[in-house]
PDB file of C-alpha atoms in Angstrom:
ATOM      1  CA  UNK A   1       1.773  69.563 -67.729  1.00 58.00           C
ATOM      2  CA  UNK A   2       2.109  73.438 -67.969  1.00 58.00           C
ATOM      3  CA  UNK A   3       4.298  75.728 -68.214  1.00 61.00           C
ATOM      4  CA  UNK A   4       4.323  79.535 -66.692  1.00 59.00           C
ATOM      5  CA  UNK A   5       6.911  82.161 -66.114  1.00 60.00           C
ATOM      6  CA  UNK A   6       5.456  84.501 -62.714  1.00 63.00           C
ATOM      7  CA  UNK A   7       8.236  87.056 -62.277  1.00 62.00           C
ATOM      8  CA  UNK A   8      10.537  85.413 -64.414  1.00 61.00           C
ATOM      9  CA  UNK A   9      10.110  82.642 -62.788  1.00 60.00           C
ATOM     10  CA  UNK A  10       9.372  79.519 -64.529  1.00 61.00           C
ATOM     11  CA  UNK A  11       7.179  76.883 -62.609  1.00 60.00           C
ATOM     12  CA  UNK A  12       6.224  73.526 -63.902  1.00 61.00           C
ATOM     13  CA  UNK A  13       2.526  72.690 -63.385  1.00 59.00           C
ATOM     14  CA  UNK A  14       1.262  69.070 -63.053  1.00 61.00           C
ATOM     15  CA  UNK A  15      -2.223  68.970 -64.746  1.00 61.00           C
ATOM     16  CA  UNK A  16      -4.349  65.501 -64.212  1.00 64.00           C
ATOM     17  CA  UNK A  17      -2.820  62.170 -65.499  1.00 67.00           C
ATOM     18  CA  UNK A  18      -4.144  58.697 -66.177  1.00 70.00           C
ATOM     19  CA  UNK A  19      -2.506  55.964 -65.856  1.00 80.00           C
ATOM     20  CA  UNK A  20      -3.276  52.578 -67.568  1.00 85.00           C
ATOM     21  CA  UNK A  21      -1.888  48.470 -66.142  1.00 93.00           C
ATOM     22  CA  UNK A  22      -3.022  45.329 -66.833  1.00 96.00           C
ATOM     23  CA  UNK A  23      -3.680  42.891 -63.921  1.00 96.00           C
ATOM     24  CA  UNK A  24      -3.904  38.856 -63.697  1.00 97.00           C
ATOM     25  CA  UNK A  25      -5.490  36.635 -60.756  1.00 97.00           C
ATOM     26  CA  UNK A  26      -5.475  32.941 -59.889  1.00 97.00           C
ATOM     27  CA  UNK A  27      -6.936  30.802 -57.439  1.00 98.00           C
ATOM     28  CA  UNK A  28      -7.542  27.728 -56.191  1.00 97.00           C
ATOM     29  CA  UNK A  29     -10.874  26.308 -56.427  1.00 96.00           C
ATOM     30  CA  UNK A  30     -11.028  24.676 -52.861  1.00 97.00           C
ATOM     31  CA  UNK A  31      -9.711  25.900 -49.942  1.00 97.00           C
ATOM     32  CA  UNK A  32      -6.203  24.414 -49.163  1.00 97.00           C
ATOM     33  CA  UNK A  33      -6.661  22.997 -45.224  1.00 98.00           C
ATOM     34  CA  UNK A  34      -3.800  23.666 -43.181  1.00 98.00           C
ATOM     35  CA  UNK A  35      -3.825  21.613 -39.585  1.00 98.00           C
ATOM     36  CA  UNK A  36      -1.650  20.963 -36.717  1.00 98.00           C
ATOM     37  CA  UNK A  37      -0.302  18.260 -34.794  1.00 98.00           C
ATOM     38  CA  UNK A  38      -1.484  17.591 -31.114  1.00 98.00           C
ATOM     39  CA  UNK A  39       1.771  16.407 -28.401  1.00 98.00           C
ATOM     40  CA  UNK A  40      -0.096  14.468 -25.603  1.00 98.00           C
ATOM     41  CA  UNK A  41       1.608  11.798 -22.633  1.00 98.00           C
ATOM     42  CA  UNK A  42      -0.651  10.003 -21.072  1.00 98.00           C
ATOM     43  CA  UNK A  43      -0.004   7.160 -18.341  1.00 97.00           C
ATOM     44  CA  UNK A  44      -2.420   4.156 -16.838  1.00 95.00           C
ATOM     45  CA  UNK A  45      -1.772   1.443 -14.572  1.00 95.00           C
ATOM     46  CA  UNK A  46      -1.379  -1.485 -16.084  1.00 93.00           C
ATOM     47  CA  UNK A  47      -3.813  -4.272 -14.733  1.00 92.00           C
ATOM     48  CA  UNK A  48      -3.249  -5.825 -11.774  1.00 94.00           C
ATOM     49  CA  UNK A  49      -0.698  -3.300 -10.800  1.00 95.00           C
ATOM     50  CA  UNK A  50      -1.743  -0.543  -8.840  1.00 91.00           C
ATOM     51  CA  UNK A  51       0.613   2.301 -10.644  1.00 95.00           C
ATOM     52  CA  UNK A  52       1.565   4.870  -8.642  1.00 96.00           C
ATOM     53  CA  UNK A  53      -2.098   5.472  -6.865  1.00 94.00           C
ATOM     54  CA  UNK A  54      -1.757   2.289  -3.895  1.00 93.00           C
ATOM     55  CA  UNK A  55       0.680   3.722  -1.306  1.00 96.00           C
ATOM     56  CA  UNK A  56       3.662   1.141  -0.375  1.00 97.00           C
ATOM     57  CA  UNK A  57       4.023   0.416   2.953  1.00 97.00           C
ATOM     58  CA  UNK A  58       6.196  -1.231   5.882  1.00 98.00           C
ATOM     59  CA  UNK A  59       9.824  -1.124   3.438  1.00 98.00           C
ATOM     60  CA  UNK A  60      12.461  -2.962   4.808  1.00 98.00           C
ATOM     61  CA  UNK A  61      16.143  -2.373   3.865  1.00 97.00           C
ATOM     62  CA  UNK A  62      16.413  -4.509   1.024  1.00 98.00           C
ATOM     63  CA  UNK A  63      13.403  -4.486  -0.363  1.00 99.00           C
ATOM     64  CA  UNK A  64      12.007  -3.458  -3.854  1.00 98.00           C
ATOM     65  CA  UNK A  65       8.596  -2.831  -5.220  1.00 98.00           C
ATOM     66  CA  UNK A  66       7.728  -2.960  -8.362  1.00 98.00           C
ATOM     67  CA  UNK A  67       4.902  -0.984  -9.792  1.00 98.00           C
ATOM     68  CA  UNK A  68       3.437  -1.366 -13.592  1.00 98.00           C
ATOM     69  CA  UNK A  69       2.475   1.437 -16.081  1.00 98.00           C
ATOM     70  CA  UNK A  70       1.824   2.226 -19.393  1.00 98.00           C
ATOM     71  CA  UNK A  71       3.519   4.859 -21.086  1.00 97.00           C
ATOM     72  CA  UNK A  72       1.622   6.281 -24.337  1.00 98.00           C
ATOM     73  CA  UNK A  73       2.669   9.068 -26.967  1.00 98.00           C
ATOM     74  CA  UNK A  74      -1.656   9.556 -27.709  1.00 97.00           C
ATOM     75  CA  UNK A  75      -0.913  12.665 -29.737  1.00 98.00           C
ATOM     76  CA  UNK A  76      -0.279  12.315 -33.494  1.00 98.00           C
ATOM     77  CA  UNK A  77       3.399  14.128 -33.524  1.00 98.00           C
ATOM     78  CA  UNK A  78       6.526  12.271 -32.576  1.00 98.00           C
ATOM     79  CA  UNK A  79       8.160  12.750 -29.898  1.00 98.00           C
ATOM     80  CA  UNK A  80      11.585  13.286 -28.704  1.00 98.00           C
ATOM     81  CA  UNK A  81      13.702  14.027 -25.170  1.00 98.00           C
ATOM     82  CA  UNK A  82      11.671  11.653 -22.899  1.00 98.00           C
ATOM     83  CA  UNK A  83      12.589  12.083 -19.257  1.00 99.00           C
ATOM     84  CA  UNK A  84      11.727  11.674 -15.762  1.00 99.00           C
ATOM     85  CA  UNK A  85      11.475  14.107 -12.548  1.00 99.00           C
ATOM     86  CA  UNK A  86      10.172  12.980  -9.189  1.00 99.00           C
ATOM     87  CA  UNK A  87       9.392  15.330  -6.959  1.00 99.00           C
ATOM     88  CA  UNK A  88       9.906  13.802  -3.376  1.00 98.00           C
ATOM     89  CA  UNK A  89       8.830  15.393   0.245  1.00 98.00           C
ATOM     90  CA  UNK A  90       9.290  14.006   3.626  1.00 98.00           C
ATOM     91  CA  UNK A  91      11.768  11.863   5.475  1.00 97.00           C
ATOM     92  CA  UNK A  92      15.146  13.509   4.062  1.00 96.00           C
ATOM     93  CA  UNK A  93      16.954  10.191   4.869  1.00 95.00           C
ATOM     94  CA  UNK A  94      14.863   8.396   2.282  1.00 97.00           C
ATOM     95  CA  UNK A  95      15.607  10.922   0.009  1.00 97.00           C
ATOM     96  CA  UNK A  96      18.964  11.707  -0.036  1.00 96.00           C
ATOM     97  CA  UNK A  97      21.903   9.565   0.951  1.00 94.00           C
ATOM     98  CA  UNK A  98      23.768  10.039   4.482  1.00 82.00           C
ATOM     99  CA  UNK A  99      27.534  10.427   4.400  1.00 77.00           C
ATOM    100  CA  UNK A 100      30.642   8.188   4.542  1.00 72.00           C
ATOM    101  CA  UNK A 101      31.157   5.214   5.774  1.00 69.00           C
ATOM    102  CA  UNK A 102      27.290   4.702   5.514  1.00 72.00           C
ATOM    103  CA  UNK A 103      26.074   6.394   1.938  1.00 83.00           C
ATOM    104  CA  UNK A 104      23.411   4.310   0.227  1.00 90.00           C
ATOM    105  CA  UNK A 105      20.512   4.719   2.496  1.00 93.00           C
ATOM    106  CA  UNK A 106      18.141   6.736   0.423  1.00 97.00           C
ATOM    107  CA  UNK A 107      15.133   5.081  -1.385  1.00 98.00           C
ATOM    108  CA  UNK A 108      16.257   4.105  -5.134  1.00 98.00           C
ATOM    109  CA  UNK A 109      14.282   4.407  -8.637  1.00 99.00           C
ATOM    110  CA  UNK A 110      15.161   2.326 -11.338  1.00 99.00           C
ATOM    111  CA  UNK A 111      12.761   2.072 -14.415  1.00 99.00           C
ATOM    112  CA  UNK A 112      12.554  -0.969 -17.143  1.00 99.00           C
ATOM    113  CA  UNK A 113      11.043  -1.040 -20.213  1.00 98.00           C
ATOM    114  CA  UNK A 114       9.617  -4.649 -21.971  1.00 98.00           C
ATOM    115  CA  UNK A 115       8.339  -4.943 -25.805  1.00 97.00           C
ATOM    116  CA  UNK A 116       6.114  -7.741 -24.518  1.00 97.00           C
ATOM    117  CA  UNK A 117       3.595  -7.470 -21.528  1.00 97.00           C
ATOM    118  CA  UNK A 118       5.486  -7.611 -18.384  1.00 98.00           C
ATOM    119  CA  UNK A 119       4.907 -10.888 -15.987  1.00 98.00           C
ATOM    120  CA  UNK A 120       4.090  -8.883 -13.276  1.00 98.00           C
ATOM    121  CA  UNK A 121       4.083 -12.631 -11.146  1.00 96.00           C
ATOM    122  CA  UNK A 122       7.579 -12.844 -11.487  1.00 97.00           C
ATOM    123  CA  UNK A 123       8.555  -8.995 -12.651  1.00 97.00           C
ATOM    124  CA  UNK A 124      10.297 -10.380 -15.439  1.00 98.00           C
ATOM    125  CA  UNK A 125      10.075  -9.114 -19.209  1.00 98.00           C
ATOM    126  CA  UNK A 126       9.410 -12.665 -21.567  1.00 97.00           C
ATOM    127  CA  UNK A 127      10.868 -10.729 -24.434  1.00 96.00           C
ATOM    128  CA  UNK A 128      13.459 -12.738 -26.352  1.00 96.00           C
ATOM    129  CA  UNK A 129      15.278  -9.126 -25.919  1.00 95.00           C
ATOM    130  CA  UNK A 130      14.581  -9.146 -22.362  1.00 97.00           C
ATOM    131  CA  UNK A 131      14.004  -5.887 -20.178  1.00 98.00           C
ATOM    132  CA  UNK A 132      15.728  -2.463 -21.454  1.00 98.00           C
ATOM    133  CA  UNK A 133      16.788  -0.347 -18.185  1.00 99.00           C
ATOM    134  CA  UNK A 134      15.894   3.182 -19.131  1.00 99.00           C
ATOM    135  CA  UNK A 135      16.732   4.974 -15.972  1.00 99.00           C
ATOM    136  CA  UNK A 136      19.084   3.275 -13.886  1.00 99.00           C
ATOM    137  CA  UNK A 137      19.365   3.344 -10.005  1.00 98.00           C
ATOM    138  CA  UNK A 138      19.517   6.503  -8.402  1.00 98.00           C
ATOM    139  CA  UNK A 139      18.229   8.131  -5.640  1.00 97.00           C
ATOM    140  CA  UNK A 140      15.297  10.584  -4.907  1.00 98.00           C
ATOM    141  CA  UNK A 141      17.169  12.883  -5.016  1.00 98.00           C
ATOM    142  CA  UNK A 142      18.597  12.757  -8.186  1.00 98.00           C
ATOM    143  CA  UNK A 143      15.460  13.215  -9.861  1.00 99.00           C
ATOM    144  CA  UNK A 144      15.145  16.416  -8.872  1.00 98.00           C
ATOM    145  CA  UNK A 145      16.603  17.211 -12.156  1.00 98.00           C
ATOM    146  CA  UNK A 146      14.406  15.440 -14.776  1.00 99.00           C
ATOM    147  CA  UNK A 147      16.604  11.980 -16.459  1.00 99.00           C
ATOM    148  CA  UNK A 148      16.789  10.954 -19.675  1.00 99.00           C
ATOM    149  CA  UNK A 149      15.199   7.827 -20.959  1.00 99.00           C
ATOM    150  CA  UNK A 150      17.289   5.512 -22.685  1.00 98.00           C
ATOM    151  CA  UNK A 151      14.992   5.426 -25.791  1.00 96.00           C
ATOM    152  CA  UNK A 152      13.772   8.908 -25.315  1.00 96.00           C
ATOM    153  CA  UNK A 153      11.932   8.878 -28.895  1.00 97.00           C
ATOM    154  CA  UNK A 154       8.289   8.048 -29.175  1.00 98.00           C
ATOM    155  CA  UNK A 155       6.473   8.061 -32.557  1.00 98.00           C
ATOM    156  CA  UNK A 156       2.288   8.849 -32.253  1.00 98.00           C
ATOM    157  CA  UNK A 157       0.775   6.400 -30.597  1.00 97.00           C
ATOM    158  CA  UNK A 158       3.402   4.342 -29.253  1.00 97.00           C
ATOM    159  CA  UNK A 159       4.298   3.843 -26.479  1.00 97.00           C
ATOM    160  CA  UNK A 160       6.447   1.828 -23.434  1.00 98.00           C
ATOM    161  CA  UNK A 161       5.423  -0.944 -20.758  1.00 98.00           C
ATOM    162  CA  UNK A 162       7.012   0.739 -17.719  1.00 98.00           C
ATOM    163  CA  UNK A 163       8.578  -1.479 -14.689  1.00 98.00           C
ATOM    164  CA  UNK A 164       8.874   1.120 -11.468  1.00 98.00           C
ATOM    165  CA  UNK A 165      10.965  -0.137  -8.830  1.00 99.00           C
ATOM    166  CA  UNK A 166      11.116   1.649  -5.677  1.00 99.00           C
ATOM    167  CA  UNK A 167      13.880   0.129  -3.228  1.00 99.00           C
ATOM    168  CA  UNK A 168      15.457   0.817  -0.159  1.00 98.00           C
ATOM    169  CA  UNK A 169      18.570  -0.342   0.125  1.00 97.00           C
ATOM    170  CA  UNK A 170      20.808  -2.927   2.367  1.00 95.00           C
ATOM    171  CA  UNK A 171      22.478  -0.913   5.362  1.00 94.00           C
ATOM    172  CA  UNK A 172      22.424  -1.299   9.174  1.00 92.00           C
ATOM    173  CA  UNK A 173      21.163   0.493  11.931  1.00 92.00           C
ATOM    174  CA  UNK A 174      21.201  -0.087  15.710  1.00 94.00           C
ATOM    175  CA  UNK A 175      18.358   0.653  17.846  1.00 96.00           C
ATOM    176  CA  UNK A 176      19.182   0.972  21.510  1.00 96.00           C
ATOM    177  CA  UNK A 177      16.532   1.376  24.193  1.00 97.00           C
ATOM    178  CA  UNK A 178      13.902   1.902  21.942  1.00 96.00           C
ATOM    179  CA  UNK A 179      15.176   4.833  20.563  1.00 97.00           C
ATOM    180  CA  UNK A 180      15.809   5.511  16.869  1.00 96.00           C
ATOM    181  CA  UNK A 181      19.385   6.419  15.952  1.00 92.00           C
ATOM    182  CA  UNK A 182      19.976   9.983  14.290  1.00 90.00           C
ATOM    183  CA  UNK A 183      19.191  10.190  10.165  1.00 90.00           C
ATOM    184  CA  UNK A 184      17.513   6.787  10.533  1.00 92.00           C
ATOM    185  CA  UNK A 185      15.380   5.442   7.695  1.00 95.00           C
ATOM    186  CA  UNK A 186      13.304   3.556  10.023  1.00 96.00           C
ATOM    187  CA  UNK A 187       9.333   5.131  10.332  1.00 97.00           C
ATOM    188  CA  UNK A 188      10.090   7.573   7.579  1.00 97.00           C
ATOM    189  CA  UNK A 189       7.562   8.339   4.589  1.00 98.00           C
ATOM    190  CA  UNK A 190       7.766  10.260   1.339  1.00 98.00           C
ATOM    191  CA  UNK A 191       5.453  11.776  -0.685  1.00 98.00           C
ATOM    192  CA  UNK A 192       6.257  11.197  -4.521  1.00 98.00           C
ATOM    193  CA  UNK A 193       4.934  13.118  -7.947  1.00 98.00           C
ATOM    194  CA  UNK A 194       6.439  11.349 -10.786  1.00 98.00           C
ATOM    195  CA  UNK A 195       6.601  13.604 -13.931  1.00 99.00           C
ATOM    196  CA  UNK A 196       7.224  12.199 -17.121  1.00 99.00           C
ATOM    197  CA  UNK A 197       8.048  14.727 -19.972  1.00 99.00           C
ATOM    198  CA  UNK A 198       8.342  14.824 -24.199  1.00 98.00           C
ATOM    199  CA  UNK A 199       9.246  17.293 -26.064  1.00 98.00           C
ATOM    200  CA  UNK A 200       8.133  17.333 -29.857  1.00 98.00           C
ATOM    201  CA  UNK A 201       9.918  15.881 -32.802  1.00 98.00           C
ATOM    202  CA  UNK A 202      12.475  18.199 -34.707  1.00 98.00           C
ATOM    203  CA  UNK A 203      10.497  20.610 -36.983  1.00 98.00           C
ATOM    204  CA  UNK A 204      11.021  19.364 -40.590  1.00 97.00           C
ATOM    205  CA  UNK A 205      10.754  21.283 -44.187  1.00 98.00           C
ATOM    206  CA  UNK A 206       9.529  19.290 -46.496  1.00 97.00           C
ATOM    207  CA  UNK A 207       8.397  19.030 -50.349  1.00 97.00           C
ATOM    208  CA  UNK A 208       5.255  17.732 -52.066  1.00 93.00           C
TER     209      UNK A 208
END
């Protein structure tokens, strides 16, 4: 550095420096992989059943079909929050219930789980444990808003033998002349998307 008086002035004048550190490096010999999880929900019919791609026909108030799938976490993260939506279109009196005195009249969902391989002969669950209602009864139109499953956890690659029962419940109507009477669920049809949902695990922190 210099130094000058101009004018009585004193300035300071940098001149060039150098300036000397010492640096260290390490790394690792192979590359350290990093990879992520896949979340997938797949469904199948189980065999005979037809699932949810054979239309039911011809319902009668008091009857109840069952239908048979297979519910499968394929991805390799767990799995968490399982629910179910169904999104219905068509006859509104199959899909949401008429008013007092006469209220149960819509078309009702209730899904079953078994360990073991359903009978689908009988539709009974030869478990020891028996069958484990996930969902129970409700109407169409309460799955507009997705519902929680009972055991809503799936690990990768599990998975749950679904029972499906659609059912239209006991009431009475009276037919005079030939004509139907008003809000009838008589000659009605829906049109039903059935979504099933998972969410993934909680994230973790872990130490190794």
């Amino acid at each position: 550095m210099a130094i000058a008086f101009i004018g009585g002035v004193l300035l300071l004048v940098a001149g060039p420096s150098v300036f000397a550190s010492l640096t260290a490096q390490t790394s690792n010999a192979s590359p350290q992989t990093v990879a992520s999880g896949t979340l997938k929900l797949t469904m199948s019919a189980t065999n005979p059943s037809a699932g949810f791609s054979s239309s039911i026909t011809n319902m009668a108030p008091g009857d109840a079909v069952n239908r048979y799938i297979d519910l499968t976490n394929s991805g390799t993260l767990d799995s968490q929050g399982l629910t179910l939506a169904i999104a219905s279109t068509g006859t509104g009196s199959l899909i949401t219930d008429g008013v007092a005195p006469v209220t149960t009249r819509a078309l009702r969902v209730t899904v079953r789980s078994c360990v073991a391989a359903w009978n689908q002969a009988t539709g009974t669950c030869p478990d020891a444990g028996g069958a484990v209602t996930q969902i129970a009864a409700a109407p169409l139109s309460t799955f507009t808003s997705a519902q929680s499953f009972t055991d809503a956890t799936l690990a990768a690659a599990a998975g749950l033998r679904l029972q499906i029962q659609t059912a239209l419940p006991d009431q009475n109507e009276t037919v005079t002349n030939g004509t139907l009477p008003a809000n009838t669920v008589q000659n009605g049809s829906v049109g039903l998307t059935y979504t099933f949902t998972e969410i993934q695990r909680t994230a973790t922190t872990t130490n190794s």
